[in-house]
Coordinates of C-alpha atoms in Angstrom, one line a residue:
X26 CA 0.0 0.0 0.0
X27 CA 1.9 3.1 -1.2
X28 CA 1.1 6.7 -0.3
X29 CA 2.2 9.1 -3.1
X30 CA 2.7 12.7 -2.0
X31 CA 2.8 15.2 -4.8
X32 CA 3.8 18.6 -3.3
X33 CA 6.3 21.2 -2.1
X34 CA 9.6 20.9 -0.2
X35 CA 11.4 23.9 1.3
X36 CA 14.3 24.8 3.5
X37 CA 12.8 26.5 6.6
X38 CA 14.5 29.3 8.4
X39 CA 13.0 29.6 11.9
X40 CA 13.3 32.3 14.5
X41 CA 11.7 32.3 17.9
X42 CA 10.5 35.7 19.2
X43 CA 8.5 37.0 22.2
X44 CA 5.7 38.1 19.9
X45 CA 5.2 38.4 16.2
X46 CA 6.3 41.8 14.7
X47 CA 3.6 44.2 13.6
X48 CA 3.8 46.0 10.2
X49 CA 6.9 48.2 10.1
X50 CA 8.2 46.8 13.4
X51 CA 11.6 45.1 14.0
X52 CA 11.9 42.6 16.8
X53 CA 14.9 40.7 18.1
X54 CA 14.7 36.9 18.2
X55 CA 16.7 33.9 19.2
X56 CA 19.3 32.2 16.9
X57 CA 18.0 31.2 13.6
X58 CA 17.5 27.5 12.9
X59 CA 17.7 25.8 9.5
X60 CA 15.3 22.9 9.0
X61 CA 13.6 20.9 6.3
X62 CA 10.0 21.8 5.4
X63 CA 7.4 22.4 2.8
X64 CA 3.9 21.1 3.2
X65 CA 4.4 18.2 0.8
X66 CA 7.7 17.1 2.4
X67 CA 6.3 17.5 5.9
X68 CA 3.3 15.3 5.1
X69 CA 5.6 12.7 3.5
X70 CA 7.8 12.5 6.6
X71 CA 4.7 12.3 8.8
X72 CA 3.2 9.5 6.8
X73 CA 6.5 7.6 6.7
X74 CA 7.1 7.9 10.4
X75 CA 3.6 6.6 11.0
X76 CA 4.6 3.5 9.2
X77 CA 3.4 3.9 5.6
X78 CA 5.3 3.2 2.4
X79 CA 5.7 6.6 1.0
X80 CA 6.9 8.0 -2.4
X81 CA 7.4 11.7 -3.0
X82 CA 7.1 13.8 -6.2
X83 CA 8.3 17.4 -6.0
X84 CA 11.1 19.7 -7.2
X85 CA 14.2 21.4 -5.9
X86 CA 16.8 23.6 -7.5
X87 CA 20.6 23.3 -8.0
X88 CA 21.5 25.4 -4.9
X89 CA 22.7 25.1 -1.3
X90 CA 19.1 24.9 0.0
X91 CA 18.2 21.7 -2.0
X92 CA 20.1 19.1 0.2
X93 CA 18.3 20.1 3.4
X94 CA 14.8 18.8 2.5
X95 CA 16.1 16.1 0.2
X96 CA 18.3 14.5 2.9
X97 CA 15.5 14.7 5.5
X98 CA 13.1 12.8 3.2
X99 CA 15.7 10.1 2.5
X100 CA 16.4 9.7 6.2
X101 CA 12.7 9.2 6.8
X102 CA 12.7 6.4 4.3
X103 CA 10.7 8.2 1.6
X104 CA 11.2 7.0 -2.0
X105 CA 12.7 9.9 -4.0
X106 CA 12.6 8.4 -7.4
X107 CA 10.3 11.2 -8.6
X108 CA 12.1 14.1 -7.0
X109 CA 13.0 16.5 -9.8
X110 CA 16.0 18.9 -10.0
X111 CA 15.2 22.1 -11.9
X112 CA 17.5 25.0 -12.9
X113 CA 15.7 27.5 -10.5
X114 CA 16.0 28.4 -6.8
X115 CA 14.8 25.8 -4.3
X116 CA 11.9 26.7 -2.1
X117 CA 12.5 28.6 1.2
X118 CA 10.2 29.4 4.1
X119 CA 10.8 32.2 6.6
X120 CA 9.0 31.2 9.9
X121 CA 8.6 33.4 13.0
X122 CA 7.4 31.5 16.1
X123 CA 6.1 33.5 19.1
X124 CA 6.2 32.5 22.7
X125 CA 2.6 31.5 22.7
X126 CA 3.3 28.8 20.1
X127 CA 1.7 30.6 17.1
X128 CA 3.6 31.1 13.9
X129 CA 3.7 33.3 10.8
X130 CA 5.2 32.0 7.6
X131 CA 6.5 33.6 4.4
X132 CA 7.3 31.2 1.5
X133 CA 9.5 31.8 -1.5
X134 CA 8.1 29.0 -3.7
X135 CA 11.1 28.6 -6.1
X136 CA 11.1 25.2 -7.8
X137 CA 7.8 24.2 -6.2
X138 CA 6.0 26.7 -8.5
X139 CA 7.6 25.1 -11.5
X140 CA 6.5 21.5 -10.8
X141 CA 4.5 20.5 -13.9
X142 CA 2.4 17.6 -15.1
X143 CA 5.4 16.4 -17.1
X144 CA 7.2 15.9 -13.8
X145 CA 4.6 13.5 -12.4
X146 CA 5.1 9.7 -12.4
X147 CA 4.0 8.2 -15.7
X148 CA 2.7 5.1 -13.9
X149 CA 0.5 5.3 -10.8
X150 CA 0.0 1.6 -10.4
X151 CA 0.8 0.5 -6.9
X152 CA -0.4 3.8 -5.5
X153 CA -3.3 3.4 -3.1
X154 CA -3.5 6.9 -1.8
X155 CA -2.5 10.2 -3.4
X156 CA -2.1 13.2 -1.1
X157 CA -1.5 16.7 -2.4
X158 CA -1.5 20.3 -1.2
X159 CA -1.7 23.7 -2.9
X160 CA 1.9 25.0 -2.7
X161 CA 2.3 23.6 -6.3
X162 CA 0.6 24.7 -9.5
X163 CA -3.1 24.0 -9.8
X164 CA -2.6 22.4 -13.2
X165 CA -0.2 19.9 -11.6
X166 CA -2.7 19.1 -8.8
X167 CA -5.4 18.4 -11.3
X168 CA -3.2 16.3 -13.6
X169 CA -2.1 14.1 -10.6
X170 CA -5.7 13.7 -9.4
X171 CA -6.8 12.5 -12.9
X172 CA -4.0 10.0 -13.1
X173 CA -4.6 8.7 -9.5
X174 CA -8.3 8.3 -10.1
X175 CA -7.7 6.5 -13.4
X176 CA -5.4 4.1 -11.4
X177 CA -8.0 3.5 -8.8
X178 CA -6.2 5.4 -6.0
X179 CA -7.9 7.4 -3.3
X180 CA -7.4 11.1 -4.0
X181 CA -6.7 13.4 -1.0
X182 CA -6.2 17.1 -1.1
X183 CA -5.1 19.4 1.8
X184 CA -6.4 22.7 0.4
X185 CA -3.7 24.8 1.9
X186 CA -3.1 27.6 1.2
X187 CA -6.8 28.0 0.2
X188 CA -7.7 28.9 -3.3
X189 CA -10.8 28.3 -5.5
X190 CA -10.7 24.8 -7.0
X191 CA -11.6 24.0 -10.7
X192 CA -14.9 22.3 -11.0
X193 CA -13.3 19.1 -12.3
X194 CA -11.0 18.8 -9.3
X195 CA -14.0 18.7 -6.9
X196 CA -15.3 15.7 -8.6
X197 CA -12.0 13.9 -8.4
X198 CA -11.5 14.3 -4.7
X199 CA -12.3 11.5 -2.4
X200 CA -11.2 13.4 0.6
X201 CA -10.6 17.2 1.2
X202 CA -8.7 18.4 4.3
X203 CA -9.0 22.0 5.5
X204 CA -8.7 24.0 8.6
X205 CA -11.6 26.3 9.8
X206 CA -10.2 29.3 8.0
X207 CA -9.7 27.5 4.7
X208 CA -13.1 26.0 5.0
X209 CA -14.7 29.4 5.3
X210 CA -12.8 30.7 2.3
X211 CA -13.8 27.7 0.1
X212 CA -17.4 27.7 1.2
X213 CA -17.8 31.4 1.1
X214 CA -19.4 31.6 4.6
X215 CA -18.6 32.6 8.2
X216 CA -16.4 30.5 10.4
X217 CA -17.7 28.3 13.2
X218 CA -20.5 26.8 11.1
X219 CA -18.3 23.9 10.0
X220 CA -20.8 21.2 9.4
X221 CA -23.0 23.4 7.1
X222 CA -20.0 24.7 5.3
X223 CA -18.6 21.2 4.8
X224 CA -21.9 20.0 3.4
X225 CA -21.8 22.8 0.9
X226 CA -18.5 21.5 -0.3
X227 CA -19.9 17.9 -0.5
X228 CA -22.5 19.3 -2.9
X229 CA -19.7 20.2 -5.3
X230 CA -18.7 16.6 -5.6
X231 CA -16.0 15.8 -3.0
X232 CA -16.5 12.5 -1.1
X233 CA -15.6 13.5 2.4
X234 CA -14.6 16.9 4.0
X235 CA -12.3 16.8 7.1
X236 CA -11.9 20.0 9.1
X237 CA -9.1 20.5 11.6
X238 CA -10.2 22.8 14.5
X239 CA -7.0 23.3 16.5
X240 CA -7.8 23.2 20.2
X241 CA -11.3 21.9 19.4
X242 CA -10.2 18.8 17.6
X243 CA -11.4 17.8 14.2
X244 CA -14.5 17.0 12.2
X245 CA -15.3 14.7 9.3
X246 CA -18.4 15.1 7.2
X247 CA -19.6 12.6 4.7
X248 CA -22.9 12.4 2.9
X249 CA -24.0 9.8 5.5
X250 CA -22.4 10.8 8.8
X251 CA -20.6 13.4 10.9
X252 CA -17.6 12.3 13.0
X253 CA -16.4 14.6 15.7
X254 CA -13.0 14.0 17.3
X255 CA -12.1 16.1 20.4
X256 CA -8.7 17.5 20.8
X257 CA -5.9 15.5 22.5
X258 CA -4.9 17.7 25.4
X259 CA -1.2 18.7 25.5
X260 CA 0.9 21.7 26.4
X261 CA 1.6 23.6 23.2
X262 CA 5.2 24.6 22.4
X263 CA 5.1 25.2 18.6
X264 CA 2.2 24.6 16.2
X265 CA 4.5 24.5 13.1
X266 CA 3.8 21.4 11.1
X267 CA 0.9 20.2 13.2
X268 CA -1.6 20.4 10.3
X269 CA 0.9 18.6 8.0
X270 CA 1.4 15.9 10.6
X271 CA -2.4 15.4 10.8
X272 CA -2.6 15.0 7.0
X273 CA 0.3 12.6 6.6
X274 CA -0.8 10.4 9.5
X275 CA -4.4 10.3 8.2
X276 CA -3.2 9.2 4.8
X277 CA -0.9 6.6 6.4
X278 CA -3.6 5.0 8.5
X279 CA -6.1 5.0 5.7
X280 CA -3.5 3.3 3.5
X281 CA -3.1 0.7 6.2
X282 CA -6.7 -0.3 5.9
X283 CA -8.0 1.5 9.0
X284 CA -11.5 3.0 8.9
X285 CA -12.1 6.8 8.8
X286 CA -13.0 7.1 12.4
X287 CA -9.9 5.4 13.7
X288 CA -7.7 7.2 11.2
X289 CA -9.2 10.5 12.3
X290 CA -8.4 9.8 15.9
X291 CA -4.8 8.8 15.1
X292 CA -4.3 11.9 13.0
X293 CA -5.7 14.1 15.7
X294 CA -3.4 12.7 18.4
X295 CA -0.4 12.9 16.0
X296 CA -1.1 16.5 15.3
X297 CA -1.3 17.3 19.0
X298 CA 2.0 15.5 19.7
X299 CA 3.7 17.5 17.0
X300 CA 2.9 20.7 19.0
X301 CA 4.9 19.5 22.0
X302 CA 8.3 20.0 20.3
X303 CA 9.9 22.8 18.3
X304 CA 9.9 22.7 14.5
X305 CA 8.0 20.8 11.9
X306 CA 9.5 17.5 10.8
X307 CA 11.7 17.2 13.9
X308 CA 8.5 17.2 16.0
X309 CA 6.6 14.6 14.1
X310 CA 5.8 11.4 16.1
X311 CA 6.6 7.8 15.2
X312 CA 3.9 5.2 14.8
X313 CA 4.8 3.8 18.2
X314 CA 4.4 7.2 19.8
X315 CA 1.0 7.6 18.2
X316 CA -0.2 4.2 19.3
X317 CA 1.1 4.8 22.9
X318 CA -0.8 8.1 23.1
X319 CA -4.0 6.5 21.7
X320 CA -3.8 3.9 24.5
X321 CA -3.3 6.6 27.1

């Protein structure tokens, strides 16, 4: 059972500050840290650590930033056969983390913005679950969804950052993952009306909508049922990568044959565990850690 991640990979530059700077303000922070990141790479590492067989398709440039995310993916056991090297800068993310655990992120997309349909695997056989995000071009997301659906794979999209989806893509999605802000943007309605907003997205053709709600847990809405998963209580240190951990673990557990309710619970716990350490990939839990937390 292989999870194919098609998405972005970046080098993250992280700085911890007492509070995030306001427009025009300069603040002093701690020493900068360099770490692997990008929503696609983060989700691939999360899925691999959770025990899934994971392949990754993305792009880096020929520069000093490329080895950071590439080596981290390899160390996690992710298959990099479809990692492309382009003659453009690699992706970089500038991340400011405040003392209350919240973060603000600026991304220079670089090679991620040039990943095209021509870079996708020609053969999707053996792929059971495709997981994508929106830090790569829309045309590439759509092409991958078409190929995965033709191969009989389950198509999953984390619609982050939020943008309007083409009509055809809605019909190709088995599962859409959003946070409450992305849900409101896509549904065109107010926040905190998650079930109604999710049902409006189901009407566009997607099979299941999953909403991550931070400290309130998560919610899954299908045409037939609503699953509510309360938050796993922890002391938050850094929320960077928590959503990506949720997505990767959800894909890993679904690929392992687990039902939606149990996969949602595992993803919820994993996302919470990722908030107890600093950084994105460095904070992602192993399958053993997730199972231990579920038992507790």
